[in-house]
Amino acid sequence: MHAIEKILAKNSGCERVTAGEIVTAKVDFAEINDLYLQTVYSFYEMGGEKVWDSTRCAFVFDHYAPAPDIKSAANHKEMREFAQKNNLKYHFDTHCGVCHQVMPEAGVIYPGMIVVATDSHTTTHGAFGAMGTGCGATDMATILMTGELWFRVPEIIEVRLEGEAKPGVYPKDVILEVLGRIKADGAVYKAIDFTGSYVENLNVAGRMVVCNMAVEMGAKTAYMQPNEDVLQYVKERAERPFEVQTTDPDFKYEESFVFDVSAIEPNLSCPHSVDNVYPLSEVVKDGDVILNQGYIGSCTGGREEDLEAAARILKGKHIPPYTRLVVVPASSEVMLSCMEKGIIQDLMSAGATITSPGCGACLGAHEGILSPGEVCISSTNRNFPGRMGSNQAKIYLASPATVAASILNGKITDPRQYLDELK
């Protein structure tokens, strides 16, 4: 069996499971974000009284944090009341950050677990050797009542990433390369197992970037075999004992894709689809792409490594007049660490607006939304019309380094020219 199948078998009490089979499995941790107050309503409508385990579920206020309007403030109020009534051990309020960042930091994510959240980017937690997937309000209410959910055992695709990335090429560039080849519908309700030497040597932050965007190919979940960086990270934080699952040597993937990472250059996902991917050099060869805003943040591009890469390019410089750079740390832990190291100060000195940790404008709610006709380059994960505000705006997705280099130059720019200057 594959490691994902072993996780599903363990949590469903089965000796083995196979692709296509339906199982009912125990959920190790459940998370509800502030888009899903309906979960509370559904819980009561179905006869729920108390959550099944107050130590295995949490609310995270990240999409509308701090509350930008009366409606979201009222939603937060009702969710807080539910959390207090059920005496939840974990509650991540508006000061904490993005769910996919704060849960690992809090030690509730670990190898071999099943984590379900009301957010499609829960595939992020495959970075830790966990099975992470998203669900809707009714399914989440069922989990809160019973601690279980049904799953269809997914077919599993291998994405093998071999080689070493060249300077100026980041995990975001690599996953965009994968997306451009597999496309947005290439892995619908399947699992993606990221393997190869590049993955084996990838740090925790980079792994989270890659697994996060598996869902942009339609994947139900993502997986990476934990390496030493992951195990060290988890051992320092994990609240529970854990068991790392491994894939049997004779396991047969449904399909395998192989990428030579050393051949990848900085990539862009161009408007208006995540899989509309081209090398940056091809996008700019026919003329300049003038920018109004740069955006660094979200569950894809708001970790310390991301802000540090941007600050390295921007330190001692300043973005042009009439342009904007919005920086949204993924969590308060990230923000504090970046403040201690002077990264936040360097970004502010370069003209960046630093907002509170959370999702910010990634979903078009507040803190940097776009007006009609504006062009933004962003380290986030989606660029369809209306994602960050007006449906007449254009969004290019790129690595944080590319965002920094581009907004510094006022147009889409290869970050390697600035990195070369820093050598």
mmCIF file of C-alpha atoms in Angstrom, residues 2-396:
data_model
loop_
_atom_site.group_PDB
_atom_site.id
_atom_site.type_symbol
_atom_site.label_atom_id
_atom_site.label_comp_id
_atom_site.label_asym_id
_atom_site.label_seq_id
_atom_site.Cartn_x
_atom_site.Cartn_y
_atom_site.Cartn_z
ATOM 1 C CA HIS A 2 0.877 3.647 -0.330
ATOM 2 C CA ALA A 3 1.448 5.682 2.830
ATOM 3 C CA ILE A 4 -1.858 7.502 2.251
ATOM 4 C CA GLU A 5 -3.675 4.169 1.984
ATOM 5 C CA LYS A 6 -2.024 3.014 5.206
ATOM 6 C CA ILE A 7 -3.219 6.164 6.986
ATOM 7 C CA LEU A 8 -6.781 5.582 5.779
ATOM 8 C CA ALA A 9 -6.598 1.884 6.685
ATOM 9 C CA LYS A 10 -5.302 2.634 10.194
ATOM 10 C CA ASN A 11 -7.959 5.252 10.910
ATOM 11 C CA SER A 12 -10.793 3.132 9.491
ATOM 12 C CA GLY A 13 -9.782 -0.055 11.303
ATOM 13 C CA CYS A 14 -9.115 -1.916 8.052
ATOM 14 C CA GLU A 15 -6.199 -4.223 7.347
ATOM 15 C CA ARG A 16 -5.851 -2.720 3.893
ATOM 16 C CA VAL A 17 -7.703 -0.384 1.529
ATOM 17 C CA THR A 18 -7.580 0.065 -2.240
ATOM 18 C CA ALA A 19 -8.295 2.931 -4.630
ATOM 19 C CA GLY A 20 -11.984 3.530 -5.216
ATOM 20 C CA GLU A 21 -13.070 1.962 -1.929
ATOM 21 C CA ILE A 22 -15.301 3.976 0.432
ATOM 22 C CA VAL A 23 -14.251 3.919 4.091
ATOM 23 C CA THR A 24 -15.356 5.654 7.269
ATOM 24 C CA ALA A 25 -12.266 6.882 9.073
ATOM 25 C CA LYS A 26 -11.493 8.651 12.328
ATOM 26 C CA VAL A 27 -10.359 12.251 11.947
ATOM 27 C CA ASP A 28 -7.365 13.219 14.069
ATOM 28 C CA PHE A 29 -7.949 16.966 13.875
ATOM 29 C CA ALA A 30 -10.693 19.181 12.444
ATOM 30 C CA GLU A 31 -10.435 22.897 11.709
ATOM 31 C CA ILE A 32 -13.122 25.400 10.772
ATOM 32 C CA ASN A 33 -12.231 28.789 9.336
ATOM 33 C CA ASP A 34 -14.324 31.926 9.604
ATOM 34 C CA LEU A 35 -16.003 31.409 6.223
ATOM 35 C CA TYR A 36 -17.953 28.492 7.662
ATOM 36 C CA LEU A 37 -20.314 29.611 10.407
ATOM 37 C CA GLN A 38 -22.789 27.309 8.662
ATOM 38 C CA THR A 39 -20.894 24.434 10.311
ATOM 39 C CA VAL A 40 -22.265 25.543 13.673
ATOM 40 C CA TYR A 41 -25.805 25.816 12.327
ATOM 41 C CA SER A 42 -25.578 22.384 10.671
ATOM 42 C CA PHE A 43 -24.189 20.894 13.886
ATOM 43 C CA TYR A 44 -27.266 21.959 15.834
ATOM 44 C CA GLU A 45 -29.692 21.166 13.008
ATOM 45 C CA MET A 46 -28.428 17.559 13.016
ATOM 46 C CA GLY A 47 -28.883 17.243 16.756
ATOM 47 C CA GLY A 48 -25.345 18.004 17.907
ATOM 48 C CA GLU A 49 -24.849 18.972 21.529
ATOM 49 C CA LYS A 50 -21.120 18.770 22.317
ATOM 50 C CA VAL A 51 -18.169 18.258 19.976
ATOM 51 C CA TRP A 52 -16.787 14.727 20.038
ATOM 52 C CA ASP A 53 -13.378 15.765 21.408
ATOM 53 C CA SER A 54 -12.595 19.308 22.541
ATOM 54 C CA THR A 55 -8.856 18.694 22.065
ATOM 55 C CA ARG A 56 -9.115 17.708 18.384
ATOM 56 C CA CYS A 57 -10.903 20.633 16.755
ATOM 57 C CA ALA A 58 -10.430 24.374 16.432
ATOM 58 C CA PHE A 59 -11.697 27.528 14.815
ATOM 59 C CA VAL A 60 -9.221 29.723 12.948
ATOM 60 C CA PHE A 61 -10.187 33.305 12.164
ATOM 61 C CA ASP A 62 -8.019 34.062 9.151
ATOM 62 C CA HIS A 63 -10.079 34.929 6.059
ATOM 63 C CA TYR A 64 -11.730 37.965 7.649
ATOM 64 C CA ALA A 65 -9.172 38.894 10.292
ATOM 65 C CA PRO A 66 -9.493 41.421 11.775
ATOM 66 C CA ALA A 67 -13.177 41.609 10.834
ATOM 67 C CA PRO A 68 -13.559 44.042 7.900
ATOM 68 C CA ASP A 69 -17.339 44.441 8.197
ATOM 69 C CA ILE A 70 -20.276 43.961 10.566
ATOM 70 C CA LYS A 71 -21.299 40.610 9.086
ATOM 71 C CA SER A 72 -17.898 38.986 9.582
ATOM 72 C CA ALA A 73 -17.664 40.450 13.084
ATOM 73 C CA ALA A 74 -21.029 38.869 13.919
ATOM 74 C CA ASN A 75 -19.855 35.542 12.499
ATOM 75 C CA HIS A 76 -16.748 35.673 14.668
ATOM 76 C CA LYS A 77 -18.911 36.387 17.706
ATOM 77 C CA GLU A 78 -21.081 33.298 17.132
ATOM 78 C CA MET A 79 -18.042 31.104 16.518
ATOM 79 C CA ARG A 80 -16.334 32.316 19.702
ATOM 80 C CA GLU A 81 -19.472 31.495 21.654
ATOM 81 C CA PHE A 82 -19.508 27.962 20.217
ATOM 82 C CA ALA A 83 -15.808 27.502 20.996
ATOM 83 C CA GLN A 84 -16.304 28.690 24.581
ATOM 84 C CA LYS A 85 -19.396 26.525 25.081
ATOM 85 C CA ASN A 86 -17.449 23.459 23.948
ATOM 86 C CA ASN A 87 -14.310 24.422 25.869
ATOM 87 C CA LEU A 88 -12.083 23.933 22.825
ATOM 88 C CA LYS A 89 -8.420 23.498 23.734
ATOM 89 C CA TYR A 90 -7.354 25.295 20.560
ATOM 90 C CA HIS A 91 -8.844 28.540 19.329
ATOM 91 C CA PHE A 92 -6.956 30.748 16.892
ATOM 92 C CA ASP A 93 -8.456 34.227 16.930
ATOM 93 C CA THR A 94 -7.810 37.194 14.627
ATOM 94 C CA HIS A 95 -4.263 37.779 15.860
ATOM 95 C CA CYS A 96 -2.922 34.330 14.969
ATOM 96 C CA GLY A 97 -2.706 33.912 11.192
ATOM 97 C CA VAL A 98 -3.553 31.504 8.392
ATOM 98 C CA CYS A 99 -4.922 28.123 9.444
ATOM 99 C CA HIS A 100 -2.397 26.096 7.434
ATOM 100 C CA GLN A 101 0.455 27.917 9.166
ATOM 101 C CA VAL A 102 -0.801 28.209 12.730
ATOM 102 C CA MET A 103 -1.850 24.555 13.081
ATOM 103 C CA PRO A 104 1.657 23.146 12.434
ATOM 104 C CA GLU A 105 3.137 25.845 14.667
ATOM 105 C CA ALA A 106 0.758 24.780 17.455
ATOM 106 C CA GLY A 107 1.838 21.153 17.152
ATOM 107 C CA VAL A 108 -1.491 19.692 16.015
ATOM 108 C CA ILE A 109 -0.128 18.522 12.647
ATOM 109 C CA TYR A 110 2.104 15.447 12.513
ATOM 110 C CA PRO A 111 2.950 12.495 10.240
ATOM 111 C CA GLY A 112 0.415 9.709 9.816
ATOM 112 C CA MET A 113 -2.651 11.723 10.819
ATOM 113 C CA ILE A 114 -5.854 12.713 9.019
ATOM 114 C CA VAL A 115 -6.623 16.423 9.224
ATOM 115 C CA VAL A 116 -9.803 17.816 7.669
ATOM 116 C CA ALA A 117 -10.541 21.523 7.407
ATOM 117 C CA THR A 118 -13.088 23.766 5.733
ATOM 118 C CA ASP A 119 -10.455 24.934 3.278
ATOM 119 C CA SER A 120 -9.343 23.376 0.013
ATOM 120 C CA HIS A 121 -5.680 24.167 0.644
ATOM 121 C CA THR A 122 -5.550 21.675 3.512
ATOM 122 C CA THR A 123 -3.459 19.634 1.068
ATOM 123 C CA THR A 124 -0.636 21.764 2.534
ATOM 124 C CA HIS A 125 -0.237 19.293 5.393
ATOM 125 C CA GLY A 126 1.019 16.572 3.104
ATOM 126 C CA ALA A 127 4.304 18.417 3.664
ATOM 127 C CA PHE A 128 4.382 16.767 7.096
ATOM 128 C CA GLY A 129 3.484 13.252 5.969
ATOM 129 C CA ALA A 130 -0.140 13.785 6.982
ATOM 130 C CA MET A 131 -3.294 13.266 4.952
ATOM 131 C CA GLY A 132 -4.906 16.698 4.740
ATOM 132 C CA THR A 133 -8.085 17.462 2.830
ATOM 133 C CA GLY A 134 -10.904 19.983 2.729
ATOM 134 C CA CYS A 135 -14.639 19.592 3.231
ATOM 135 C CA GLY A 136 -17.832 21.632 3.415
ATOM 136 C CA ALA A 137 -19.932 22.771 6.353
ATOM 137 C CA THR A 138 -22.243 19.743 6.587
ATOM 138 C CA ASP A 139 -19.405 17.213 6.469
ATOM 139 C CA MET A 140 -17.525 19.230 9.074
ATOM 140 C CA ALA A 141 -20.573 19.279 11.336
ATOM 141 C CA THR A 142 -20.668 15.487 11.045
ATOM 142 C CA ILE A 143 -17.019 15.331 12.130
ATOM 143 C CA LEU A 144 -17.687 17.595 15.115
ATOM 144 C CA MET A 145 -20.489 15.261 16.201
ATOM 145 C CA THR A 146 -18.820 11.884 15.577
ATOM 146 C CA GLY A 147 -15.090 12.382 14.965
ATOM 147 C CA GLU A 148 -15.447 10.463 11.697
ATOM 148 C CA LEU A 149 -16.051 11.070 8.004
ATOM 149 C CA TRP A 150 -16.383 8.938 4.900
ATOM 150 C CA PHE A 151 -13.573 9.005 2.354
ATOM 151 C CA ARG A 152 -13.142 7.552 -1.081
ATOM 152 C CA VAL A 153 -9.642 6.070 -1.239
ATOM 153 C CA PRO A 154 -7.991 8.132 -3.992
ATOM 154 C CA GLU A 155 -5.925 6.963 -6.914
ATOM 155 C CA ILE A 156 -2.362 8.183 -6.423
ATOM 156 C CA ILE A 157 -0.203 10.064 -8.925
ATOM 157 C CA GLU A 158 3.543 10.405 -8.506
ATOM 158 C CA VAL A 159 5.184 13.736 -9.275
ATOM 159 C CA ARG A 160 8.902 13.055 -9.152
ATOM 160 C CA LEU A 161 11.068 16.165 -8.812
ATOM 161 C CA GLU A 162 14.711 15.420 -9.471
ATOM 162 C CA GLY A 163 17.756 17.666 -9.340
ATOM 163 C CA GLU A 164 18.659 20.955 -7.720
ATOM 164 C CA ALA A 165 17.048 24.308 -8.398
ATOM 165 C CA LYS A 166 19.241 27.043 -9.814
ATOM 166 C CA PRO A 167 19.725 30.292 -7.837
ATOM 167 C CA GLY A 168 16.646 32.471 -8.209
ATOM 168 C CA VAL A 169 14.319 29.502 -8.731
ATOM 169 C CA TYR A 170 12.079 28.815 -5.745
ATOM 170 C CA PRO A 171 9.545 26.133 -4.735
ATOM 171 C CA LYS A 172 6.772 28.354 -6.142
ATOM 172 C CA ASP A 173 8.447 28.253 -9.556
ATOM 173 C CA VAL A 174 8.673 24.465 -9.313
ATOM 174 C CA ILE A 175 5.021 23.878 -8.435
ATOM 175 C CA LEU A 176 3.942 26.296 -11.160
ATOM 176 C CA GLU A 177 5.972 24.218 -13.613
ATOM 177 C CA VAL A 178 4.098 21.121 -12.428
ATOM 178 C CA LEU A 179 0.748 22.894 -12.713
ATOM 179 C CA GLY A 180 1.499 24.043 -16.225
ATOM 180 C CA ARG A 181 2.048 20.459 -17.286
ATOM 181 C CA ILE A 182 -0.592 18.523 -15.334
ATOM 182 C CA LYS A 183 -3.209 21.304 -15.607
ATOM 183 C CA ALA A 184 -6.070 22.299 -13.330
ATOM 184 C CA ASP A 185 -8.090 19.139 -13.941
ATOM 185 C CA GLY A 186 -5.237 16.649 -14.134
ATOM 186 C CA ALA A 187 -5.616 15.167 -10.653
ATOM 187 C CA VAL A 188 -9.293 15.541 -9.751
ATOM 188 C CA TYR A 189 -10.068 13.592 -6.539
ATOM 189 C CA LYS A 190 -6.672 11.926 -6.748
ATOM 190 C CA ALA A 191 -3.715 12.136 -4.399
ATOM 191 C CA ILE A 192 -0.367 13.530 -5.494
ATOM 192 C CA ASP A 193 2.771 12.039 -3.976
ATOM 193 C CA PHE A 194 5.735 14.363 -4.470
ATOM 194 C CA THR A 195 8.954 12.336 -4.599
ATOM 195 C CA GLY A 196 12.540 12.687 -5.826
ATOM 196 C CA SER A 197 15.812 14.212 -4.712
ATOM 197 C CA TYR A 198 14.479 17.788 -4.799
ATOM 198 C CA VAL A 199 11.723 16.877 -2.338
ATOM 199 C CA GLU A 200 14.070 14.899 -0.109
ATOM 200 C CA ASN A 201 16.237 18.002 0.337
ATOM 201 C CA LEU A 202 13.423 20.550 0.583
ATOM 202 C CA ASN A 203 12.869 22.462 3.825
ATOM 203 C CA VAL A 204 9.542 22.644 5.650
ATOM 204 C CA ALA A 205 8.465 25.954 4.117
ATOM 205 C CA GLY A 206 9.231 24.798 0.582
ATOM 206 C CA ARG A 207 7.348 21.555 1.109
ATOM 207 C CA MET A 208 4.311 23.492 2.287
ATOM 208 C CA VAL A 209 4.354 25.650 -0.853
ATOM 209 C CA VAL A 210 4.417 22.631 -3.148
ATOM 210 C CA CYS A 211 1.744 20.614 -1.315
ATOM 211 C CA ASN A 212 -0.461 23.687 -0.907
ATOM 212 C CA MET A 213 -0.958 24.059 -4.640
ATOM 213 C CA ALA A 214 -1.693 20.384 -5.308
ATOM 214 C CA VAL A 215 -5.351 21.295 -4.957
ATOM 215 C CA GLU A 216 -4.984 23.631 -7.955
ATOM 216 C CA MET A 217 -4.708 20.434 -10.016
ATOM 217 C CA GLY A 218 -7.891 19.115 -8.438
ATOM 218 C CA ALA A 219 -6.089 16.844 -5.968
ATOM 219 C CA LYS A 220 -7.978 15.561 -2.941
ATOM 220 C CA THR A 221 -4.779 15.378 -0.921
ATOM 221 C CA ALA A 222 -1.000 15.585 -1.274
ATOM 222 C CA TYR A 223 1.861 13.721 0.337
ATOM 223 C CA MET A 224 5.600 13.899 0.905
ATOM 224 C CA GLN A 225 7.600 11.339 2.828
ATOM 225 C CA PRO A 226 8.891 13.247 5.891
ATOM 226 C CA ASN A 227 12.575 14.156 5.836
ATOM 227 C CA GLU A 228 14.785 15.132 8.767
ATOM 228 C CA ASP A 229 13.754 18.792 8.601
ATOM 229 C CA VAL A 230 10.105 17.797 8.954
ATOM 230 C CA LEU A 231 10.732 15.314 11.751
ATOM 231 C CA GLN A 232 12.765 17.847 13.709
ATOM 232 C CA TYR A 233 10.066 20.500 13.229
ATOM 233 C CA VAL A 234 7.313 18.141 14.389
ATOM 234 C CA LYS A 235 9.261 16.696 17.336
ATOM 235 C CA GLU A 236 9.750 20.202 18.696
ATOM 236 C CA ARG A 237 6.012 20.943 18.548
ATOM 237 C CA ALA A 238 3.816 17.832 18.328
ATOM 238 C CA GLU A 239 1.215 17.517 21.049
ATOM 239 C CA ARG A 240 0.692 13.790 20.437
ATOM 240 C CA PRO A 241 2.824 10.728 19.626
ATOM 241 C CA PHE A 242 2.914 9.962 15.931
ATOM 242 C CA GLU A 243 3.784 7.192 13.513
ATOM 243 C CA VAL A 244 5.365 7.859 10.126
ATOM 244 C CA GLN A 245 3.824 5.774 7.355
ATOM 245 C CA THR A 246 5.899 4.592 4.394
ATOM 246 C CA THR A 247 4.977 3.447 0.909
ATOM 247 C CA ASP A 248 5.656 -0.173 0.020
ATOM 248 C CA PRO A 249 8.436 -0.596 -2.575
ATOM 249 C CA ASP A 250 6.159 -2.535 -4.927
ATOM 250 C CA PHE A 251 3.374 0.082 -4.915
ATOM 251 C CA LYS A 252 2.209 1.009 -8.431
ATOM 252 C CA TYR A 253 1.203 4.609 -9.078
ATOM 253 C CA GLU A 254 -1.686 5.290 -11.415
ATOM 254 C CA GLU A 255 0.578 7.677 -13.313
ATOM 255 C CA SER A 256 4.025 9.215 -12.895
ATOM 256 C CA PHE A 257 5.350 12.588 -14.023
ATOM 257 C CA VAL A 258 9.070 13.368 -13.886
ATOM 258 C CA PHE A 259 10.553 16.878 -13.774
ATOM 259 C CA ASP A 260 14.165 18.006 -14.013
ATOM 260 C CA VAL A 261 14.191 20.836 -11.491
ATOM 261 C CA SER A 262 17.592 22.048 -12.671
ATOM 262 C CA ALA A 263 15.995 23.003 -16.003
ATOM 263 C CA ILE A 264 13.279 25.170 -14.431
ATOM 264 C CA GLU A 265 13.516 28.963 -14.554
ATOM 265 C CA PRO A 266 11.356 31.584 -12.802
ATOM 266 C CA ASN A 267 7.735 30.972 -13.791
ATOM 267 C CA LEU A 268 4.546 32.998 -13.915
ATOM 268 C CA SER A 269 0.947 31.909 -13.737
ATOM 269 C CA CYS A 270 -0.723 34.388 -16.060
ATOM 270 C CA PRO A 271 -4.294 35.708 -16.007
ATOM 271 C CA HIS A 272 -6.814 34.236 -15.576
ATOM 272 C CA SER A 273 -6.039 30.622 -14.694
ATOM 273 C CA VAL A 274 -3.547 29.042 -12.305
ATOM 274 C CA ASP A 275 -2.418 26.525 -14.943
ATOM 275 C CA ASN A 276 -1.788 29.263 -17.526
ATOM 276 C CA VAL A 277 1.940 29.003 -16.795
ATOM 277 C CA TYR A 278 4.843 30.378 -18.813
ATOM 278 C CA PRO A 279 8.519 31.028 -18.108
ATOM 279 C CA LEU A 280 8.914 34.634 -17.040
ATOM 280 C CA SER A 281 11.299 35.249 -19.930
ATOM 281 C CA GLU A 282 8.579 34.386 -22.442
ATOM 282 C CA VAL A 283 6.042 36.698 -20.825
ATOM 283 C CA VAL A 284 8.262 39.771 -20.943
ATOM 284 C CA LYS A 285 9.908 39.228 -24.329
ATOM 285 C CA ASP A 286 7.008 40.875 -26.165
ATOM 286 C CA GLY A 287 6.943 43.970 -23.960
ATOM 287 C CA ASP A 288 6.762 45.213 -20.399
ATOM 288 C CA VAL A 289 3.978 44.139 -18.046
ATOM 289 C CA ILE A 290 3.405 47.265 -15.944
ATOM 290 C CA LEU A 291 2.306 46.688 -12.350
ATOM 291 C CA ASN A 292 0.151 48.551 -9.841
ATOM 292 C CA GLN A 293 0.606 46.232 -6.885
ATOM 293 C CA GLY A 294 2.834 43.523 -5.522
ATOM 294 C CA TYR A 295 1.479 41.133 -2.902
ATOM 295 C CA ILE A 296 3.486 38.791 -0.677
ATOM 296 C CA GLY A 297 1.570 36.566 1.708
ATOM 297 C CA SER A 298 -1.087 33.875 2.179
ATOM 298 C CA CYS A 299 -0.800 30.175 2.992
ATOM 299 C CA THR A 300 1.418 29.831 -0.087
ATOM 300 C CA GLY A 301 3.848 32.713 0.182
ATOM 301 C CA GLY A 302 3.778 34.345 3.615
ATOM 302 C CA ARG A 303 6.325 32.363 5.623
ATOM 303 C CA GLU A 304 9.585 33.722 7.015
ATOM 304 C CA GLU A 305 11.593 32.341 4.093
ATOM 305 C CA ASP A 306 9.281 34.168 1.682
ATOM 306 C CA LEU A 307 9.541 37.525 3.402
ATOM 307 C CA GLU A 308 13.281 37.091 3.767
ATOM 308 C CA ALA A 309 13.713 36.424 0.035
ATOM 309 C CA ALA A 310 11.796 39.596 -0.752
ATOM 310 C CA ALA A 311 13.664 41.696 1.818
ATOM 311 C CA ARG A 312 16.998 40.526 0.429
ATOM 312 C CA ILE A 313 16.106 42.127 -2.900
ATOM 313 C CA LEU A 314 14.413 45.231 -1.488
ATOM 314 C CA LYS A 315 16.803 46.155 1.321
ATOM 315 C CA GLY A 316 18.161 49.653 0.836
ATOM 316 C CA LYS A 317 15.885 50.325 -2.135
ATOM 317 C CA HIS A 318 12.374 51.723 -2.584
ATOM 318 C CA ILE A 319 9.425 50.812 -4.765
ATOM 319 C CA PRO A 320 8.392 53.422 -7.381
ATOM 320 C CA PRO A 321 5.865 56.180 -6.667
ATOM 321 C CA TYR A 322 2.220 55.268 -7.240
ATOM 322 C CA THR A 323 2.869 51.545 -6.819
ATOM 323 C CA ARG A 324 2.039 49.397 -3.783
ATOM 324 C CA LEU A 325 3.566 46.407 -2.063
ATOM 325 C CA VAL A 326 1.365 44.619 0.467
ATOM 326 C CA VAL A 327 3.037 42.089 2.766
ATOM 327 C CA VAL A 328 0.916 39.729 4.861
ATOM 328 C CA PRO A 329 2.834 37.424 7.225
ATOM 329 C CA ALA A 330 1.288 33.959 7.446
ATOM 330 C CA SER A 331 1.206 34.021 11.243
ATOM 331 C CA SER A 332 2.077 36.116 14.262
ATOM 332 C CA GLU A 333 4.990 33.740 14.908
ATOM 333 C CA VAL A 334 6.315 34.507 11.427
ATOM 334 C CA MET A 335 5.805 38.217 11.955
ATOM 335 C CA LEU A 336 7.618 38.294 15.294
ATOM 336 C CA SER A 337 10.557 36.323 13.941
ATOM 337 C CA CYS A 338 10.815 38.630 10.928
ATOM 338 C CA MET A 339 10.712 41.663 13.211
ATOM 339 C CA GLU A 340 13.499 40.254 15.361
ATOM 340 C CA LYS A 341 15.656 39.737 12.273
ATOM 341 C CA GLY A 342 14.903 43.155 10.784
ATOM 342 C CA ILE A 343 13.082 41.722 7.776
ATOM 343 C CA ILE A 344 9.862 43.634 8.468
ATOM 344 C CA GLN A 345 11.818 46.844 8.936
ATOM 345 C CA ASP A 346 13.644 46.374 5.620
ATOM 346 C CA LEU A 347 10.359 45.782 3.816
ATOM 347 C CA MET A 348 8.725 48.826 5.401
ATOM 348 C CA SER A 349 11.724 50.988 4.539
ATOM 349 C CA ALA A 350 11.294 49.881 0.926
ATOM 350 C CA GLY A 351 7.695 51.137 0.958
ATOM 351 C CA ALA A 352 5.787 47.981 1.853
ATOM 352 C CA THR A 353 2.508 48.023 3.744
ATOM 353 C CA ILE A 354 2.594 45.337 6.453
ATOM 354 C CA THR A 355 -0.819 43.999 7.440
ATOM 355 C CA SER A 356 -1.983 41.717 10.226
ATOM 356 C CA PRO A 357 -1.300 37.984 9.789
ATOM 357 C CA GLY A 358 -4.018 36.177 7.866
ATOM 358 C CA CYS A 359 -5.421 35.656 4.385
ATOM 359 C CA GLY A 360 -5.781 39.358 3.595
ATOM 360 C CA ALA A 361 -6.585 40.160 -0.020
ATOM 361 C CA CYS A 362 -5.861 36.637 -1.263
ATOM 362 C CA LEU A 363 -9.607 35.985 -1.375
ATOM 363 C CA GLY A 364 -10.586 39.567 -2.173
ATOM 364 C CA ALA A 365 -12.015 40.439 1.240
ATOM 365 C CA HIS A 366 -9.799 43.298 2.465
ATOM 366 C CA GLU A 367 -6.233 44.559 3.010
ATOM 367 C CA GLY A 368 -5.121 45.126 -0.553
ATOM 368 C CA ILE A 369 -7.949 44.363 -2.976
ATOM 369 C CA LEU A 370 -7.675 45.477 -6.595
ATOM 370 C CA SER A 371 -9.701 47.995 -8.591
ATOM 371 C CA PRO A 372 -10.831 47.543 -12.216
ATOM 372 C CA GLY A 373 -7.941 47.605 -14.676
ATOM 373 C CA GLU A 374 -5.190 47.131 -12.106
ATOM 374 C CA VAL A 375 -2.399 44.566 -12.476
ATOM 375 C CA CYS A 376 -0.959 42.719 -9.497
ATOM 376 C CA ILE A 377 1.874 40.233 -9.132
ATOM 377 C CA SER A 378 1.284 37.988 -6.152
ATOM 378 C CA SER A 379 2.813 35.099 -4.223
ATOM 379 C CA THR A 380 -0.667 33.692 -3.533
ATOM 380 C CA ASN A 381 -2.262 30.606 -5.089
ATOM 381 C CA ARG A 382 -5.168 31.680 -7.313
ATOM 382 C CA ASN A 383 -5.624 34.268 -10.051
ATOM 383 C CA PHE A 384 -9.065 33.786 -11.556
ATOM 384 C CA PRO A 385 -11.178 36.922 -12.232
ATOM 385 C CA GLY A 386 -12.329 38.589 -9.044
ATOM 386 C CA ARG A 387 -10.030 36.597 -6.756
ATOM 387 C CA MET A 388 -8.376 39.685 -5.255
ATOM 388 C CA GLY A 389 -11.093 42.232 -5.888
ATOM 389 C CA SER A 390 -12.384 43.489 -9.219
ATOM 390 C CA ASN A 391 -13.055 40.885 -11.903
ATOM 391 C CA GLN A 392 -11.516 43.387 -14.315
ATOM 392 C CA ALA A 393 -8.123 43.249 -12.581
ATOM 393 C CA LYS A 394 -5.270 40.971 -13.672
ATOM 394 C CA ILE A 395 -3.233 38.762 -11.332
ATOM 395 C CA TYR A 396 0.106 37.124 -12.092
#
